[in-house]
mmCIF file of C-alpha atoms in Angstrom:
data_model
loop_
_atom_site.group_PDB
_atom_site.id
_atom_site.type_symbol
_atom_site.label_atom_id
_atom_site.label_comp_id
_atom_site.label_asym_id
_atom_site.label_seq_id
_atom_site.Cartn_x
_atom_site.Cartn_y
_atom_site.Cartn_z
ATOM 1 C CA MET A 131 85.135 24.832 70.986
ATOM 2 C CA LYS A 132 81.292 24.934 71.044
ATOM 3 C CA THR A 133 81.300 28.762 71.741
ATOM 4 C CA GLU A 134 83.110 29.336 68.520
ATOM 5 C CA LEU A 135 80.112 28.301 66.507
ATOM 6 C CA LYS A 136 77.649 30.684 68.113
ATOM 7 C CA PRO A 137 78.684 34.002 66.333
ATOM 8 C CA SER A 138 78.059 32.237 62.883
ATOM 9 C CA GLN A 139 74.382 31.275 63.950
ATOM 10 C CA PRO A 140 72.868 34.583 62.920
ATOM 11 C CA GLN A 141 74.490 34.582 59.488
ATOM 12 C CA ILE A 142 72.420 31.507 58.482
ATOM 13 C CA GLU A 143 69.226 33.458 58.700
ATOM 14 C CA GLN A 144 70.825 35.932 56.188
ATOM 15 C CA THR A 145 71.215 33.321 53.319
ATOM 16 C CA PRO A 146 69.266 33.990 50.056
ATOM 17 C CA GLY A 147 66.860 31.165 50.821
ATOM 18 C CA ALA A 148 66.157 32.494 54.316
ATOM 19 C CA ILE A 149 65.630 36.028 52.838
ATOM 20 C CA ALA A 150 63.294 34.507 50.016
ATOM 21 C CA GLN A 151 61.194 32.502 52.690
ATOM 22 C CA ARG A 152 60.861 35.665 54.730
ATOM 23 C CA LEU A 153 59.893 37.894 51.746
ATOM 24 C CA GLN A 154 57.455 35.185 50.607
ATOM 25 C CA GLY A 155 55.728 35.060 54.216
ATOM 26 C CA SER A 156 55.415 38.769 53.984
ATOM 27 C CA ILE A 157 53.755 38.749 50.728
ATOM 28 C CA GLY A 158 51.526 36.039 51.888
ATOM 29 C CA LEU A 159 50.401 38.080 54.847
ATOM 30 C CA ILE A 160 49.645 41.040 52.709
ATOM 31 C CA SER A 161 47.685 39.055 50.337
ATOM 32 C CA LEU A 162 45.861 37.474 53.186
ATOM 33 C CA PHE A 163 44.998 40.777 54.681
ATOM 34 C CA LEU A 164 43.598 41.796 51.093
ATOM 35 C CA ALA A 165 41.537 38.790 51.134
ATOM 36 C CA ILE A 166 39.915 39.748 54.570
ATOM 37 C CA LEU A 167 39.561 43.179 53.196
ATOM 38 C CA ALA A 168 37.503 42.010 50.320
ATOM 39 C CA LEU A 169 35.642 39.490 52.530
ATOM 40 C CA SER A 170 34.847 42.167 55.047
ATOM 41 C CA PHE A 171 32.174 43.706 52.726
ATOM 42 C CA ALA A 172 30.238 40.373 52.456
ATOM 43 C CA ALA A 173 27.746 41.135 55.258
ATOM 44 C CA ILE A 174 26.982 44.644 53.896
ATOM 45 C CA PHE A 175 26.344 43.299 50.277
ATOM 46 C CA ILE A 176 24.176 40.534 51.413
ATOM 47 C CA ARG A 177 22.101 42.865 53.452
ATOM 48 C CA LEU A 178 21.696 45.019 50.429
ATOM 49 C CA SER A 179 20.724 42.239 48.193
ATOM 50 C CA GLU A 180 18.365 40.923 50.757
ATOM 51 C CA ARG A 181 16.155 43.884 50.367
ATOM 52 C CA GLU A 182 14.996 42.191 47.037
ATOM 53 C CA LEU A 183 15.983 38.631 47.558
ATOM 54 C CA GLY A 184 15.887 35.851 49.895
ATOM 55 C CA PRO A 185 19.104 34.400 51.470
ATOM 56 C CA VAL A 186 19.388 31.372 49.010
ATOM 57 C CA ALA A 187 18.633 33.595 45.922
ATOM 58 C CA THR A 188 21.188 35.949 47.054
ATOM 59 C CA ILE A 189 23.832 33.256 47.223
ATOM 60 C CA PHE A 190 22.683 31.559 43.899
ATOM 61 C CA ASN A 191 23.085 34.802 41.964
ATOM 62 C CA ARG A 192 26.442 35.367 43.458
ATOM 63 C CA PHE A 193 27.633 31.882 42.376
ATOM 64 C CA TRP A 194 26.285 32.108 38.803
ATOM 65 C CA VAL A 195 27.730 35.515 38.218
ATOM 66 C CA ALA A 196 31.214 34.542 39.698
ATOM 67 C CA THR A 197 31.031 31.407 37.443
ATOM 68 C CA VAL A 198 30.354 33.339 34.150
ATOM 69 C CA ILE A 199 33.273 35.877 34.988
ATOM 70 C CA LEU A 200 35.618 33.081 36.006
ATOM 71 C CA GLY A 201 34.615 30.709 33.129
ATOM 72 C CA LEU A 202 35.152 33.538 30.559
ATOM 73 C CA GLY A 203 38.490 34.277 32.126
ATOM 74 C CA ASN A 204 39.441 30.677 31.928
ATOM 75 C CA LEU A 205 38.259 30.395 28.335
ATOM 76 C CA PHE A 206 40.343 33.575 27.230
ATOM 77 C CA LYS A 207 43.276 31.900 28.994
ATOM 78 C CA THR A 208 42.991 28.713 27.299
ATOM 79 C CA LEU A 209 42.645 30.277 23.912
ATOM 80 C CA SER A 210 45.680 32.417 24.336
ATOM 81 C CA GLU A 211 47.760 29.379 25.448
ATOM 82 C CA ARG A 212 46.259 26.800 22.779
ATOM 83 C CA HIS A 213 49.508 26.523 20.902
ATOM 84 C CA SER A 214 51.926 26.754 23.765
ATOM 85 C CA HIS A 215 53.629 23.856 25.259
ATOM 86 C CA ASP A 216 52.858 25.251 28.789
ATOM 87 C CA SER A 217 49.021 24.776 28.398
ATOM 88 C CA PHE A 218 49.514 21.171 27.812
ATOM 89 C CA LEU A 219 51.397 20.711 30.901
ATOM 90 C CA GLN A 220 48.792 22.611 32.991
ATOM 91 C CA LYS A 221 45.980 20.205 32.042
ATOM 92 C CA GLN A 222 44.554 18.710 35.259
ATOM 93 C CA HIS A 223 43.995 15.028 35.780
ATOM 94 C CA TYR A 224 40.954 14.483 38.182
ATOM 95 C CA THR A 225 40.715 11.420 40.298
ATOM 96 C CA SER A 226 37.463 10.242 41.870
ATOM 97 C CA SER A 227 38.860 11.497 45.311
ATOM 98 C CA ASP A 228 39.523 14.933 43.795
ATOM 99 C CA LEU A 229 35.984 15.039 42.528
ATOM 100 C CA VAL A 230 34.739 14.093 45.962
ATOM 101 C CA LEU A 231 36.650 16.818 47.719
ATOM 102 C CA LEU A 232 35.620 19.352 45.274
ATOM 103 C CA LEU A 233 31.859 18.505 45.717
ATOM 104 C CA ALA A 234 32.408 18.450 49.467
ATOM 105 C CA MET A 235 34.113 21.865 49.412
ATOM 106 C CA SER A 236 31.153 23.420 47.258
ATOM 107 C CA VAL A 237 28.530 21.801 49.706
ATOM 108 C CA PHE A 238 30.486 23.222 52.820
ATOM 109 C CA PHE A 239 31.028 26.750 51.251
ATOM 110 C CA SER A 240 27.389 26.860 49.939
ATOM 111 C CA SER A 241 26.113 25.768 53.293
ATOM 112 C CA THR A 242 28.380 28.484 55.014
ATOM 113 C CA LEU A 243 26.771 31.246 52.767
ATOM 114 C CA ILE A 244 23.324 30.143 52.987
ATOM 115 C CA SER A 245 23.205 29.589 56.819
ATOM 116 C CA TRP A 246 25.022 32.925 57.295
ATOM 117 C CA ALA A 247 22.738 34.830 55.011
ATOM 118 C CA TRP A 248 19.706 33.195 56.740
ATOM 119 C CA SER A 249 20.993 34.075 60.074
ATOM 120 C CA LEU A 250 21.101 37.717 58.964
ATOM 121 C CA THR A 251 17.440 37.753 58.466
ATOM 122 C CA GLN A 252 16.748 36.215 61.870
ATOM 123 C CA THR A 253 19.159 38.037 64.248
ATOM 124 C CA SER A 254 21.312 41.114 64.450
ATOM 125 C CA VAL A 255 24.310 41.780 62.294
ATOM 126 C CA ALA A 256 26.411 41.994 65.522
ATOM 127 C CA ASN A 257 25.183 38.531 66.849
ATOM 128 C CA SER A 258 25.659 36.926 63.377
ATOM 129 C CA ASN A 259 29.128 38.246 62.831
ATOM 130 C CA LEU A 260 30.174 37.454 66.331
ATOM 131 C CA LEU A 261 29.145 33.905 66.360
ATOM 132 C CA HIS A 262 30.213 33.250 62.777
ATOM 133 C CA ASN A 263 33.797 34.480 63.806
ATOM 134 C CA VAL A 264 34.213 31.325 66.067
ATOM 135 C CA THR A 265 35.313 29.541 62.849
ATOM 136 C CA PRO A 266 38.934 29.315 64.247
ATOM 137 C CA LEU A 267 37.741 27.354 67.190
ATOM 138 C CA PHE A 268 35.964 24.779 65.041
ATOM 139 C CA THR A 269 38.839 24.535 62.483
ATOM 140 C CA THR A 270 41.063 23.641 65.181
ATOM 141 C CA VAL A 271 38.807 21.082 66.646
ATOM 142 C CA ILE A 272 37.853 19.226 63.446
ATOM 143 C CA GLY A 273 41.393 19.250 62.273
ATOM 144 C CA TRP A 274 42.441 17.618 65.544
ATOM 145 C CA LEU A 275 39.731 15.230 65.674
ATOM 146 C CA PHE A 276 39.331 13.967 62.069
ATOM 147 C CA LEU A 277 42.682 15.006 60.288
ATOM 148 C CA SER A 278 45.245 14.375 62.927
ATOM 149 C CA GLN A 279 46.421 17.764 62.929
ATOM 150 C CA SER A 280 48.521 19.154 65.860
ATOM 151 C CA PHE A 281 48.952 22.617 67.122
ATOM 152 C CA ASP A 282 51.427 24.067 69.370
ATOM 153 C CA GLY A 283 50.817 26.142 72.468
ATOM 154 C CA ARG A 284 51.753 29.393 70.799
ATOM 155 C CA PHE A 285 49.182 28.988 68.228
ATOM 156 C CA LEU A 286 46.497 27.898 70.665
ATOM 157 C CA ILE A 287 47.162 30.922 72.933
ATOM 158 C CA GLY A 288 47.140 33.270 70.043
ATOM 159 C CA MET A 289 43.732 31.799 68.861
ATOM 160 C CA VAL A 290 42.119 32.245 72.151
ATOM 161 C CA VAL A 291 43.455 35.829 72.527
ATOM 162 C CA ALA A 292 42.179 36.675 68.976
ATOM 163 C CA ILE A 293 38.710 35.086 69.498
ATOM 164 C CA SER A 294 38.430 36.987 72.836
ATOM 165 C CA GLY A 295 39.039 40.297 71.180
ATOM 166 C CA SER A 296 36.513 39.440 68.487
ATOM 167 C CA ILE A 297 34.031 38.846 71.281
ATOM 168 C CA LEU A 298 34.827 42.255 72.770
ATOM 169 C CA ILE A 299 34.358 43.988 69.564
ATOM 170 C CA GLY A 300 30.641 42.978 69.289
ATOM 171 C CA LEU A 301 29.775 42.643 72.919
ATOM 172 C CA GLY A 302 28.226 46.039 73.303
ATOM 173 C CA ASP A 303 25.627 45.345 70.249
ATOM 174 C CA LEU A 304 25.168 41.656 71.299
ATOM 175 C CA HIS A 305 21.536 40.891 71.975
ATOM 176 C CA ILE A 306 20.480 37.872 73.951
ATOM 177 C CA GLY A 307 17.015 36.622 73.857
ATOM 178 C CA SER A 308 14.773 33.805 72.675
ATOM 179 C CA ASP A 309 13.900 35.872 69.530
ATOM 180 C CA ASN A 310 17.339 35.468 68.371
ATOM 181 C CA PHE A 311 17.816 31.790 68.899
ATOM 182 C CA THR A 312 17.260 30.705 65.339
ATOM 183 C CA GLY A 313 19.537 33.319 63.817
ATOM 184 C CA ASP A 314 22.155 32.715 66.461
ATOM 185 C CA SER A 315 22.172 28.955 65.665
ATOM 186 C CA LEU A 316 22.352 29.568 62.203
ATOM 187 C CA ALA A 317 25.396 31.886 62.627
ATOM 188 C CA ILE A 318 27.089 29.107 64.659
ATOM 189 C CA LEU A 319 26.225 26.439 62.085
ATOM 190 C CA SER A 320 27.902 28.838 59.335
ATOM 191 C CA ALA A 321 30.947 28.727 61.403
ATOM 192 C CA VAL A 322 31.109 24.934 61.611
ATOM 193 C CA PHE A 323 30.821 24.676 57.674
ATOM 194 C CA SER A 324 33.295 27.503 57.262
ATOM 195 C CA ALA A 325 35.802 25.521 59.165
ATOM 196 C CA ALA A 326 35.193 22.367 57.174
ATOM 197 C CA ASN A 327 35.555 24.413 53.895
ATOM 198 C CA LEU A 328 38.853 25.847 54.937
ATOM 199 C CA LEU A 329 40.236 22.399 55.887
ATOM 200 C CA THR A 330 38.833 20.960 52.484
ATOM 201 C CA VAL A 331 40.296 23.811 50.380
ATOM 202 C CA GLU A 332 43.816 23.344 52.254
ATOM 203 C CA LYS A 333 43.592 19.609 51.147
ATOM 204 C CA LEU A 334 42.799 20.664 47.533
ATOM 205 C CA ARG A 335 45.546 23.405 47.285
ATOM 206 C CA ALA A 336 48.115 20.410 47.473
ATOM 207 C CA LYS A 337 47.129 19.844 43.835
ATOM 208 C CA PHE A 338 44.996 22.544 42.279
ATOM 209 C CA SER A 339 45.498 26.318 41.756
ATOM 210 C CA ALA A 340 43.405 28.740 43.612
ATOM 211 C CA THR A 341 41.438 29.920 40.517
ATOM 212 C CA THR A 342 40.640 26.168 39.472
ATOM 213 C CA ILE A 343 39.189 25.646 43.022
ATOM 214 C CA LEU A 344 37.233 28.636 43.031
ATOM 215 C CA LEU A 345 35.784 28.043 39.431
ATOM 216 C CA TRP A 346 34.778 24.568 40.622
ATOM 217 C CA CYS A 347 33.313 26.086 43.914
ATOM 218 C CA SER A 348 31.282 28.692 42.070
ATOM 219 C CA PHE A 349 29.889 26.266 39.326
ATOM 220 C CA LEU A 350 28.914 23.484 41.730
ATOM 221 C CA GLY A 351 27.537 25.982 44.023
ATOM 222 C CA THR A 352 25.363 27.312 41.339
ATOM 223 C CA VAL A 353 24.140 23.742 40.698
ATOM 224 C CA LEU A 354 23.583 23.031 44.430
ATOM 225 C CA THR A 355 21.700 26.318 45.327
ATOM 226 C CA PHE A 356 19.429 26.308 41.969
ATOM 227 C CA PRO A 357 17.010 23.755 43.133
ATOM 228 C CA ILE A 358 16.913 24.984 46.635
ATOM 229 C CA VAL A 359 15.941 28.508 45.485
ATOM 230 C CA LEU A 360 13.254 27.248 43.386
ATOM 231 C CA LEU A 361 11.597 25.158 46.118
ATOM 232 C CA THR A 362 12.017 27.756 48.994
ATOM 233 C CA GLU A 363 11.777 31.208 47.423
ATOM 234 C CA ASP A 364 9.453 33.063 44.878
ATOM 235 C CA VAL A 365 11.939 35.530 43.721
ATOM 236 C CA LEU A 366 14.941 34.423 41.582
ATOM 237 C CA PHE A 367 16.662 37.358 40.291
ATOM 238 C CA PRO A 368 17.082 41.219 41.472
ATOM 239 C CA SER A 369 14.468 43.599 40.132
ATOM 240 C CA SER A 370 16.459 46.899 40.246
ATOM 241 C CA TRP A 371 19.971 48.144 39.276
ATOM 242 C CA ALA A 372 20.658 48.543 43.043
ATOM 243 C CA GLY A 373 20.070 44.826 43.752
ATOM 244 C CA TRP A 374 22.180 43.692 40.704
ATOM 245 C CA LEU A 375 24.935 45.764 41.866
ATOM 246 C CA ALA A 376 24.830 44.264 45.269
ATOM 247 C CA ILE A 377 25.017 40.913 43.563
ATOM 248 C CA ILE A 378 27.830 41.789 41.196
ATOM 249 C CA ALA A 379 29.867 43.348 44.060
ATOM 250 C CA GLN A 380 29.392 40.091 45.946
ATOM 251 C CA ALA A 381 30.615 37.904 43.035
ATOM 252 C CA VAL A 382 33.626 40.165 42.041
ATOM 253 C CA VAL A 383 34.662 41.524 45.488
ATOM 254 C CA CYS A 384 33.970 38.666 47.775
ATOM 255 C CA GLN A 385 33.776 35.497 45.695
ATOM 256 C CA ILE A 386 36.399 36.128 43.079
ATOM 257 C CA VAL A 387 39.025 38.550 44.862
ATOM 258 C CA GLY A 388 38.423 37.540 48.505
ATOM 259 C CA GLN A 389 37.955 33.762 48.166
ATOM 260 C CA SER A 390 40.739 33.333 45.543
ATOM 261 C CA LEU A 391 43.324 35.183 47.755
ATOM 262 C CA GLN A 392 42.180 33.136 50.644
ATOM 263 C CA ALA A 393 42.453 29.885 48.691
ATOM 264 C CA TYR A 394 45.725 31.025 47.481
ATOM 265 C CA ASN A 395 46.986 31.338 50.981
ATOM 266 C CA LEU A 396 45.795 28.035 52.161
ATOM 267 C CA LYS A 397 49.071 26.650 50.392
ATOM 268 C CA GLY A 398 51.219 28.999 52.288
ATOM 269 C CA PHE A 399 49.627 28.833 55.761
ATOM 270 C CA SER A 400 47.698 26.415 57.639
ATOM 271 C CA SER A 401 43.737 26.541 57.596
ATOM 272 C CA GLY A 402 43.967 27.101 61.426
ATOM 273 C CA PHE A 403 45.993 30.274 61.074
ATOM 274 C CA VAL A 404 44.071 31.509 58.149
ATOM 275 C CA ALA A 405 40.998 31.064 60.260
ATOM 276 C CA VAL A 406 42.484 33.255 63.009
ATOM 277 C CA PHE A 407 43.510 35.747 60.665
ATOM 278 C CA LEU A 408 39.939 35.933 59.382
ATOM 279 C CA LEU A 409 39.200 37.432 62.740
ATOM 280 C CA VAL A 410 40.619 40.812 61.359
ATOM 281 C CA ASP A 411 37.257 40.900 59.542
ATOM 282 C CA PRO A 412 35.261 42.553 62.248
ATOM 283 C CA VAL A 413 38.005 44.857 62.979
ATOM 284 C CA ILE A 414 38.084 46.098 59.231
ATOM 285 C CA THR A 415 34.353 46.248 59.188
ATOM 286 C CA ALA A 416 33.989 48.294 62.346
ATOM 287 C CA ILE A 417 36.821 50.815 61.055
ATOM 288 C CA LEU A 418 35.010 50.987 57.772
ATOM 289 C CA ALA A 419 31.797 51.952 59.422
ATOM 290 C CA TRP A 420 33.607 54.486 61.633
ATOM 291 C CA ILE A 421 35.200 56.174 58.308
ATOM 292 C CA ILE A 422 32.199 55.837 56.192
ATOM 293 C CA PHE A 423 29.132 56.039 58.351
ATOM 294 C CA SER A 424 30.729 58.043 61.288
ATOM 295 C CA GLU A 425 29.778 55.159 63.742
ATOM 296 C CA GLU A 426 31.291 55.792 67.162
ATOM 297 C CA LEU A 427 34.133 53.648 68.342
ATOM 298 C CA SER A 428 34.678 53.309 72.035
ATOM 299 C CA LEU A 429 37.754 52.865 73.943
ATOM 300 C CA LEU A 430 36.676 49.273 74.491
ATOM 301 C CA ASN A 431 36.414 48.886 70.786
ATOM 302 C CA TRP A 432 40.049 50.076 70.225
ATOM 303 C CA LEU A 433 41.186 47.874 73.051
ATOM 304 C CA ALA A 434 39.386 44.749 71.507
ATOM 305 C CA PHE A 435 41.046 45.659 67.942
ATOM 306 C CA SER A 436 44.452 45.516 69.774
ATOM 307 C CA VAL A 437 43.611 42.230 71.416
ATOM 308 C CA VAL A 438 42.654 40.633 68.086
ATOM 309 C CA LEU A 439 45.819 41.904 66.472
ATOM 310 C CA ALA A 440 47.998 40.716 69.212
ATOM 311 C CA GLY A 441 46.287 37.108 69.291
ATOM 312 C CA ILE A 442 47.078 36.943 65.512
ATOM 313 C CA TYR A 443 50.736 37.979 66.056
ATOM 314 C CA ILE A 444 51.142 35.354 68.599
ATOM 315 C CA ALA A 445 49.416 32.650 66.354
ATOM 316 C CA LYS A 446 51.673 33.540 63.440
ATOM 317 C CA PRO A 447 53.836 30.563 62.516
ATOM 318 C CA ARG A 448 57.477 31.200 63.565
ATOM 319 C CA GLN A 449 59.834 32.323 60.965
ATOM 320 C CA GLY A 450 61.028 29.339 58.856
ATOM 321 C CA THR A 451 57.897 27.265 59.462
ATOM 322 C CA GLU A 452 55.488 28.587 56.872
ATOM 323 C CA LYS A 453 54.794 26.780 53.743
ATOM 324 C CA ILE A 454 56.221 28.379 50.428
ATOM 325 C CA THR A 455 53.646 29.035 47.892
ATOM 326 C CA PRO A 456 55.166 30.137 44.487
ATOM 327 C CA LEU A 457 53.303 33.278 43.140
ATOM 328 C CA GLY A 458 50.497 32.303 40.692
ATOM 329 C CA SER A 459 50.267 28.704 41.954
#
């Protein structure tokens, strides 16, 4: 009698709900890839802006430009929906815990960018990117220690494989020495802050939209970095069009597009998997350098790319375990 039930099991996966969930998961992976593609330009834009600005001024300008753009977009949306019933329903009620989480997120994200930008002035790009990319490890450890998160063996194996591939990518350009100690330490610190930021945004996504979180992040980031840049650096704004272009590119491409898509997917995927998926960043950066600057890629590089992608595939949530995120939420 039990064997008669087996032929009907594959048909369950073809129900409209299962098909919709599978489609939603595919859309989520595509949007997450687009987020990583946008974020992969961050190191390049930061290095360009640091020709004229210090690391804190670079991040401060990125924040306030993004705040202005997001604020204008939010104002336009509010005015267009002023007389609609939907605009009333979309008003957010902020509790004290919400405000604490929003402030914590902004502190973590600002600290991530400042420590990473600072590390790029103290060590090589290869070292900085390599050490910053251990974020998945810290995300997993912090989530396990402080948030009682659990991870299955498949995810942990995939994470280790992906991190190993990421290390292989930058291994040839890695510089080990006492001269790089400060920059390398800052890069590791940026990974810790990045992990804390991902976990906080994941928590906030249970209530707030990605654009709301990003607006708060940019605004509070501006407030937090303004006194720091006044106290630590002499130049506040870029002095050339090239400098402004690098700042605007950071604000639009990395902050608004990249971070908003990343925050959007933190409702559909766990912070741990998003952190692992971020390891595609050095793969994209290396391939872009190969295409644009004709930088040589060795057989070891291509092998490392394959290892990273294999690790992400292993770590990917099994079909039916992803969280469903309605589009636009």
